[in-house]
Amino acid sequence: MSVGKNIEHDSAYTHVTGESLFVDDRPMLKNEILVGVLGAPVSSGVIKNIDVTKALALEGILAIYTAKDFPQNKWGTIVQEQPILVDDVIGYIDEPMCLIAGINNEVIKRAKKLIEVQFVEQPAILNIDEAIKADKYICKAIAFKQGDADLALKNSPHVLRGAFECGGQEHFYMESQASIVYPLENGQLEVHSSSQHPTETQHVVAHALHLDFSQVVCVVKRMGGGFGGKESQAAHFAAMAALVAHKLKRPARLALSKDDDMVMTGKRHPCKNFYEVGFDNQGKILAFKAQIYVNGGAYTDLTPSILDRAMFHIDGCYFLENCHIEGRAVRTNQHSNTAFRGFGGPQGNMTMESVIEDIANFLKFDSFKIRRLNLYGIDSRNMTPYGQMVDNNVLPEIFDKLHKSSEYEKLSMEVLAFNQEQKGKLRGLSMTGCKFGIAFTARHLNQGNALVNVHIDGTIQVSTGATEMGQGVNTKIQQITAMAFGIDPKKVKVMATSTEKNHNTSPTAASSGTDINGAAALVACEKIVARLKMVAHYHFQGIVSNDLQELPEFDAAIDTDYIKLLDEKFIDSQKQKEIGFVDILKIAYFNRISLGDYAFYKTPGLGFDKKSLSGKAFNYYTNGAAVSLVEIDEYSGELKILRTDILMDLGRSINPGIDIGQVSGAFVQGMGWVSTENLFYHQSGKLLSHSPTTYKIPNVQDTPRVFNIELLENHSNVQNVLRSKAVGEPPLLLGASVWTAIKNALSYRSKGKLPHLSSPATHEVILMELSSYE
């Protein structure tokens, strides 16, 4: 059986050998054009005139396009308000403003310097506080309420009030935004895009050029990383390349440099979350109030949904009997912030973990005690602030098992002894958890389809709406398909995603790529298998067809459960007969029985009413916990992560090797968000940390010296395909354990004060906090 085994990633060998084909690796055609993008000069202002005369005079420049060249210049996933190219009002500095079509990058760079822009600069809003003061909002969410938070606060023995601040995060995918568009006959376009959402790319391109959706095909073979940054924001860059291809009737290639990509595209949403928490002498939370503010940037993009998920996850793993949770998204003159792995969940979850660390420091308890006391219960204390029950709850089991396996008590005593005896070094220890809801919060996106074609040599092609960005979704679909037919996974090929084969697909996001598309593929496989079992039944019964009488395709009265598919054979479990998989396929083919099928899948039971706080927002929860041990140099603020232990509940894993890879990668990415990845802006709003030399993602020296990852055995998740659970986003939330461990370390020097720590806790931030205690 292929499921549950560590088969290699379907692109493992081609990645190593360099044969994997990404968008910009496609061979240049003889008449192909390159497309460059010029950004806006200021963060806020009005464009009066763009003079391209001098640039157009350069030899090798074929055309320059501005907003007026698009038949429809506005796009947006939720609200169509964002210009593909700046029309007159500038939303943020470096916002795409002009397209330059040229024969090479050198002449495009020269042309950028010759374009003259006349504009009137206006005051810019560049952070959350300024936006709140100016009353600039993208949206306001309906509050989540449970119990009576105000009364419970009033009656609480202890109350803490404060604000949690976390910065944005650059996606830093290895492959920048890239698209190639080939003009075809009759005005059709073939778009190859590094996109997590081929259907949206198809629709935005068609809409921008006033084409029918059927005139545009979007193809995605693979991406060199996405992390949410290519869910929505790949679409308008594809539209830019499409405009050039459509106008000049020549293939057009747009591949941003890393610097241009970083200044032009959105990031993870920075947040500033205000809170009040009431608790008793043991640390039990009695009341919680929060106001979440997310920085949406200049345009709406996916911000309302990201704000929702931040609100859905601010409870973390902990029951809040009395709570009131509000959320608002502010509008600023920064790049339009967008989806990022976790989609608002990390910003909400980390707020609660910070609060719990503060409660522990206030009461002078170990923070594990506070967390364990407040965990969601199994038979009671299991209702979320949005009215969904936490069923099949394994959080207590995870926390208890990890507490033991990580030797938490021993490590805690060692930290205490170390901090008392050592000079110049400081250690901290903390455990945090995650309870991540799996489903798109936009209900209509929880759907997918699959096309499965079985060839008479016993090999199979599968096409779904899932897009491969390195996370292994194709490999898991390959394994699911192989299991369904009882064949070697190497005989299954998952094809490039294309909107002509899989229509109206959802983005590969919300950790649901395998959930939705794998389930659709399985349904399609089962339809074919049912027909093949019928053929095998007739064969085992000695019924042979001839040219005049074909085998029936299906007979509901016949039970074929006695026929098993195993090791590329159809096996009669009653009479101990068998026939090869390929032999059955040939019989089916000669009897004109279909060897292909299409299937549609929608996640059942979903439906959440915000107004009444009723219904089911998520299909299930992926749970986990992490313990991190850190060491700080008190003279430089330098951070080292000495050890991290993670325990994840991923249900019945389809591919444990890929899942453990996703857990480790997500944790490191989350760890980077909270410790090193600082987006630094000039006072003008210009992003200064826009390259690998100025933006610090974690490297191998930053990862934990001891790194233990274990998957919890759990077969209870009947809601999802083959009882598996999603893995893409949830483990990123566990990176917070590094930040709370830093907070724990600082508490040993804070002289009774609660450490005030923003995120990311860079070396400079840590050093400044230590300095404040002197």
CSV table of C-alpha atoms in Angstrom, one decimal, residues 326-566:
chain,number,residue,atom,x,y,z
A,326,GLU,CA,-13.0,42.6,17.8
A,327,GLY,CA,-11.0,43.1,14.6
A,328,ARG,CA,-10.2,45.9,12.2
A,329,ALA,CA,-8.0,46.3,9.2
A,330,VAL,CA,-6.3,49.6,8.6
A,331,ARG,CA,-5.4,51.1,5.2
A,332,THR,CA,-1.9,52.5,4.9
A,333,ASN,CA,0.4,53.6,2.0
A,334,GLN,CA,2.4,50.4,2.0
A,335,HIS,CA,2.5,47.5,-0.4
A,336,SER,CA,-0.9,45.7,-0.3
A,337,ASN,CA,-0.3,43.0,2.3
A,338,THR,CA,-1.5,39.5,1.3
A,339,ALA,CA,-1.7,35.8,2.2
A,340,PHE,CA,1.2,34.3,4.0
A,341,ARG,CA,1.5,30.8,5.5
A,342,GLY,CA,-0.9,30.8,8.4
A,343,PHE,CA,-3.1,33.6,6.9
A,344,GLY,CA,-3.5,35.6,10.1
A,345,GLY,CA,-3.6,32.6,12.4
A,346,PRO,CA,0.0,33.2,13.7
A,347,GLN,CA,-0.8,36.8,14.5
A,348,GLY,CA,-3.8,35.8,16.6
A,349,ASN,CA,-2.3,32.7,18.2
A,350,MET,CA,0.9,34.4,19.2
A,351,THR,CA,-1.0,37.2,21.0
A,352,MET,CA,-2.5,34.6,23.3
A,353,GLU,CA,0.8,32.8,23.9
A,354,SER,CA,2.3,36.2,24.8
A,355,VAL,CA,-0.5,36.9,27.2
A,356,ILE,CA,0.0,33.5,28.9
A,357,GLU,CA,3.7,34.1,29.3
A,358,ASP,CA,2.8,37.4,31.0
A,359,ILE,CA,0.4,35.7,33.4
A,360,ALA,CA,3.1,33.2,34.3
A,361,ASN,CA,5.6,35.9,34.9
A,362,PHE,CA,3.1,37.9,37.0
A,363,LEU,CA,2.2,34.9,39.2
A,364,LYS,CA,5.9,33.7,39.2
A,365,PHE,CA,4.7,30.3,37.8
A,366,ASP,CA,6.2,28.2,35.1
A,367,SER,CA,4.2,29.0,31.9
A,368,PHE,CA,3.6,25.3,31.2
A,369,LYS,CA,1.4,25.2,34.3
A,370,ILE,CA,-0.7,28.1,33.0
A,371,ARG,CA,-1.0,26.6,29.5
A,372,ARG,CA,-2.0,23.1,30.7
A,373,LEU,CA,-4.6,24.6,33.1
A,374,ASN,CA,-6.3,26.6,30.3
A,375,LEU,CA,-6.2,24.0,27.5
A,376,TYR,CA,-9.5,23.1,25.7
A,377,GLY,CA,-11.2,20.2,27.4
A,378,ILE,CA,-12.5,17.0,26.0
A,379,ASP,CA,-16.0,16.6,27.4
A,380,SER,CA,-16.4,20.2,28.7
A,381,ARG,CA,-14.7,23.6,28.3
A,382,ASN,CA,-14.5,22.8,24.6
A,383,MET,CA,-16.5,25.6,22.8
A,384,THR,CA,-14.6,28.2,20.8
A,385,PRO,CA,-15.5,32.0,20.9
A,386,TYR,CA,-17.1,31.5,17.5
A,387,GLY,CA,-19.4,28.7,18.6
A,388,GLN,CA,-17.6,25.6,17.2
A,389,MET,CA,-16.9,22.7,19.4
A,390,VAL,CA,-13.4,21.4,19.5
A,391,ASP,CA,-14.1,17.7,18.9
A,392,ASN,CA,-11.6,14.8,18.8
A,393,ASN,CA,-9.4,17.0,21.1
A,394,VAL,CA,-5.9,15.6,21.5
A,395,LEU,CA,-4.4,18.8,22.9
A,396,PRO,CA,-4.1,17.5,26.5
A,397,GLU,CA,-2.5,14.4,25.2
A,398,ILE,CA,0.0,16.3,23.1
A,399,PHE,CA,1.0,18.7,25.9
A,400,ASP,CA,1.4,15.9,28.4
A,401,LYS,CA,3.4,13.7,26.0
A,402,LEU,CA,5.7,16.5,24.9
A,403,HIS,CA,6.2,17.7,28.4
A,404,LYS,CA,7.5,14.2,29.2
A,405,SER,CA,9.4,13.4,26.0
A,406,SER,CA,11.2,16.8,26.0
A,407,GLU,CA,12.3,16.4,29.6
A,408,TYR,CA,10.6,19.8,30.3
A,409,GLU,CA,11.0,19.7,34.1
A,410,LYS,CA,14.7,18.8,33.9
A,411,LEU,CA,15.3,21.5,31.3
A,412,SER,CA,13.4,24.0,33.5
A,413,MET,CA,15.6,23.3,36.5
A,414,GLU,CA,18.7,23.5,34.4
A,415,VAL,CA,17.7,26.9,33.0
A,416,LEU,CA,17.1,28.2,36.6
A,417,ALA,CA,20.5,26.9,37.7
A,418,PHE,CA,22.3,28.3,34.6
A,419,ASN,CA,20.8,31.8,35.0
A,420,GLN,CA,21.8,31.9,38.6
A,421,GLU,CA,25.4,30.8,38.0
A,422,GLN,CA,26.5,32.1,34.6
A,423,LYS,CA,27.6,35.6,33.7
A,424,GLY,CA,26.9,37.1,30.3
A,425,LYS,CA,24.6,34.3,29.1
A,426,LEU,CA,20.9,33.8,29.7
A,427,ARG,CA,18.6,30.9,28.9
A,428,GLY,CA,14.9,30.6,28.5
A,429,LEU,CA,12.4,27.8,28.0
A,430,SER,CA,8.8,27.7,26.8
A,431,MET,CA,6.2,25.5,25.3
A,432,THR,CA,3.5,26.8,22.9
A,433,GLY,CA,0.8,25.1,21.0
A,434,CYS,CA,-1.4,25.3,17.9
A,435,LYS,CA,-5.0,24.5,17.1
A,436,PHE,CA,-5.3,25.4,13.5
A,437,GLY,CA,-8.7,25.3,11.8
A,438,ILE,CA,-8.6,23.6,8.4
A,439,ALA,CA,-10.8,25.0,5.7
A,440,PHE,CA,-11.1,28.2,3.7
A,441,THR,CA,-13.1,30.7,5.8
A,442,ALA,CA,-14.8,31.6,2.4
A,443,ARG,CA,-17.1,28.6,2.2
A,444,HIS,CA,-17.3,28.6,-1.6
A,445,LEU,CA,-13.6,27.9,-2.0
A,446,ASN,CA,-13.8,24.5,-0.3
A,447,GLN,CA,-14.3,22.7,-3.6
A,448,GLY,CA,-12.1,21.0,-6.1
A,449,ASN,CA,-12.2,18.6,-9.1
A,450,ALA,CA,-9.9,16.0,-10.6
A,451,LEU,CA,-9.5,14.2,-14.0
A,452,VAL,CA,-8.0,10.7,-13.9
A,453,ASN,CA,-6.9,8.9,-17.1
A,454,VAL,CA,-5.9,5.3,-17.0
A,455,HIS,CA,-3.9,4.1,-20.0
A,456,ILE,CA,-3.9,0.4,-21.2
A,457,ASP,CA,-0.3,0.0,-20.3
A,458,GLY,CA,-1.2,0.4,-16.7
A,459,THR,CA,0.1,3.9,-16.2
A,460,ILE,CA,-2.1,6.8,-15.0
A,461,GLN,CA,-2.3,10.5,-15.5
A,462,VAL,CA,-4.0,12.7,-12.9
A,463,SER,CA,-4.9,16.3,-13.3
A,464,THR,CA,-6.3,18.5,-10.4
A,465,GLY,CA,-6.5,22.1,-9.4
A,466,ALA,CA,-3.7,21.7,-6.9
A,467,THR,CA,-0.4,23.6,-7.6
A,468,GLU,CA,3.0,22.2,-6.6
A,469,MET,CA,5.2,24.8,-4.8
A,470,GLY,CA,7.6,22.3,-3.2
A,471,GLN,CA,5.2,21.1,-0.5
A,472,GLY,CA,4.6,17.7,-2.0
A,473,VAL,CA,0.9,17.9,-2.9
A,474,ASN,CA,1.6,16.1,-6.2
A,475,THR,CA,3.4,13.3,-4.4
A,476,LYS,CA,0.5,12.8,-2.0
A,477,ILE,CA,-2.1,12.8,-4.8
A,478,GLN,CA,0.2,10.3,-6.6
A,479,GLN,CA,0.2,8.0,-3.5
A,480,ILE,CA,-3.6,8.3,-3.1
A,481,THR,CA,-4.1,7.4,-6.7
A,482,ALA,CA,-1.7,4.5,-6.6
A,483,MET,CA,-3.4,3.2,-3.4
A,484,ALA,CA,-6.8,3.3,-5.1
A,485,PHE,CA,-5.6,1.1,-8.0
A,486,GLY,CA,-3.2,-1.1,-6.0
A,487,ILE,CA,-0.2,-0.1,-8.2
A,488,ASP,CA,3.3,1.2,-7.8
A,489,PRO,CA,3.2,5.1,-7.3
A,490,LYS,CA,5.9,5.4,-10.0
A,491,LYS,CA,3.2,4.5,-12.6
A,492,VAL,CA,1.2,7.6,-11.6
A,493,LYS,CA,2.0,10.9,-13.1
A,494,VAL,CA,0.4,14.1,-11.7
A,495,MET,CA,0.2,16.5,-14.6
A,496,ALA,CA,0.8,20.3,-14.7
A,497,THR,CA,-2.2,22.2,-13.5
A,498,SER,CA,-4.2,23.8,-16.3
A,499,THR,CA,-7.5,25.6,-16.4
A,500,GLU,CA,-8.5,23.8,-19.5
A,501,LYS,CA,-8.5,20.5,-17.6
A,502,ASN,CA,-9.6,21.7,-14.2
A,503,HIS,CA,-12.0,24.6,-14.2
A,504,ASN,CA,-13.0,27.1,-11.5
A,505,THR,CA,-10.5,25.7,-9.1
A,506,SER,CA,-9.6,27.1,-5.6
A,507,PRO,CA,-6.2,28.3,-4.7
A,508,THR,CA,-3.7,25.9,-3.3
A,509,ALA,CA,-3.9,27.6,0.1
A,510,ALA,CA,-5.5,27.2,3.6
A,511,SER,CA,-3.4,24.0,4.0
A,512,SER,CA,-6.2,22.3,2.0
A,513,GLY,CA,-4.4,21.3,-1.3
A,514,THR,CA,-4.3,17.6,-0.5
A,515,ASP,CA,-7.6,17.6,1.4
A,516,ILE,CA,-9.7,18.9,-1.5
A,517,ASN,CA,-7.8,17.8,-4.6
A,518,GLY,CA,-6.7,14.5,-3.1
A,519,ALA,CA,-10.3,13.7,-2.2
A,520,ALA,CA,-11.5,14.6,-5.7
A,521,ALA,CA,-8.8,12.4,-7.2
A,522,LEU,CA,-9.8,9.5,-4.9
A,523,VAL,CA,-13.5,9.8,-5.9
A,524,ALA,CA,-12.6,9.8,-9.6
A,525,CYS,CA,-10.4,6.7,-9.0
A,526,GLU,CA,-13.1,4.9,-7.1
A,527,LYS,CA,-15.5,5.4,-10.1
A,528,ILE,CA,-13.1,3.8,-12.4
A,529,VAL,CA,-12.2,1.0,-10.0
A,530,ALA,CA,-15.9,0.2,-9.6
A,531,ARG,CA,-16.1,-0.4,-13.4
A,532,LEU,CA,-12.9,-2.4,-13.4
A,533,LYS,CA,-14.0,-4.6,-10.6
A,534,MET,CA,-17.2,-5.4,-12.6
A,535,VAL,CA,-15.0,-6.5,-15.5
A,536,ALA,CA,-12.9,-8.6,-13.1
A,537,HIS,CA,-16.1,-10.2,-11.7
A,538,TYR,CA,-17.2,-11.3,-15.2
A,539,HIS,CA,-13.7,-12.6,-15.8
A,540,PHE,CA,-13.7,-14.6,-12.6
A,541,GLN,CA,-17.1,-16.0,-13.4
A,542,GLY,CA,-16.0,-17.2,-16.7
A,543,ILE,CA,-18.2,-14.8,-18.7
A,544,VAL,CA,-16.3,-13.9,-21.9
A,545,SER,CA,-17.5,-11.3,-24.3
A,546,ASN,CA,-17.4,-11.4,-28.1
A,547,ASP,CA,-17.7,-9.0,-30.9
A,548,LEU,CA,-21.5,-9.2,-30.7
A,549,GLN,CA,-22.0,-9.1,-27.0
A,550,GLU,CA,-20.1,-6.7,-24.8
A,551,LEU,CA,-19.7,-7.0,-21.0
A,552,PRO,CA,-22.1,-4.7,-19.1
A,553,GLU,CA,-20.4,-1.7,-17.6
A,554,PHE,CA,-22.1,-1.9,-14.2
A,555,ASP,CA,-24.7,-3.9,-12.4
A,556,ALA,CA,-25.7,-2.6,-9.0
A,557,ALA,CA,-27.0,-6.0,-7.9
A,558,ILE,CA,-23.6,-7.6,-8.1
A,559,ASP,CA,-21.4,-7.3,-5.0
A,560,THR,CA,-17.7,-6.9,-6.0
A,561,ASP,CA,-16.3,-6.3,-2.6
A,562,TYR,CA,-14.7,-9.8,-2.7
A,563,ILE,CA,-12.3,-8.5,-5.4
A,564,LYS,CA,-9.2,-6.8,-4.0
A,565,LEU,CA,-6.6,-4.7,-5.9
A,566,LEU,CA,-3.1,-5.4,-4.7
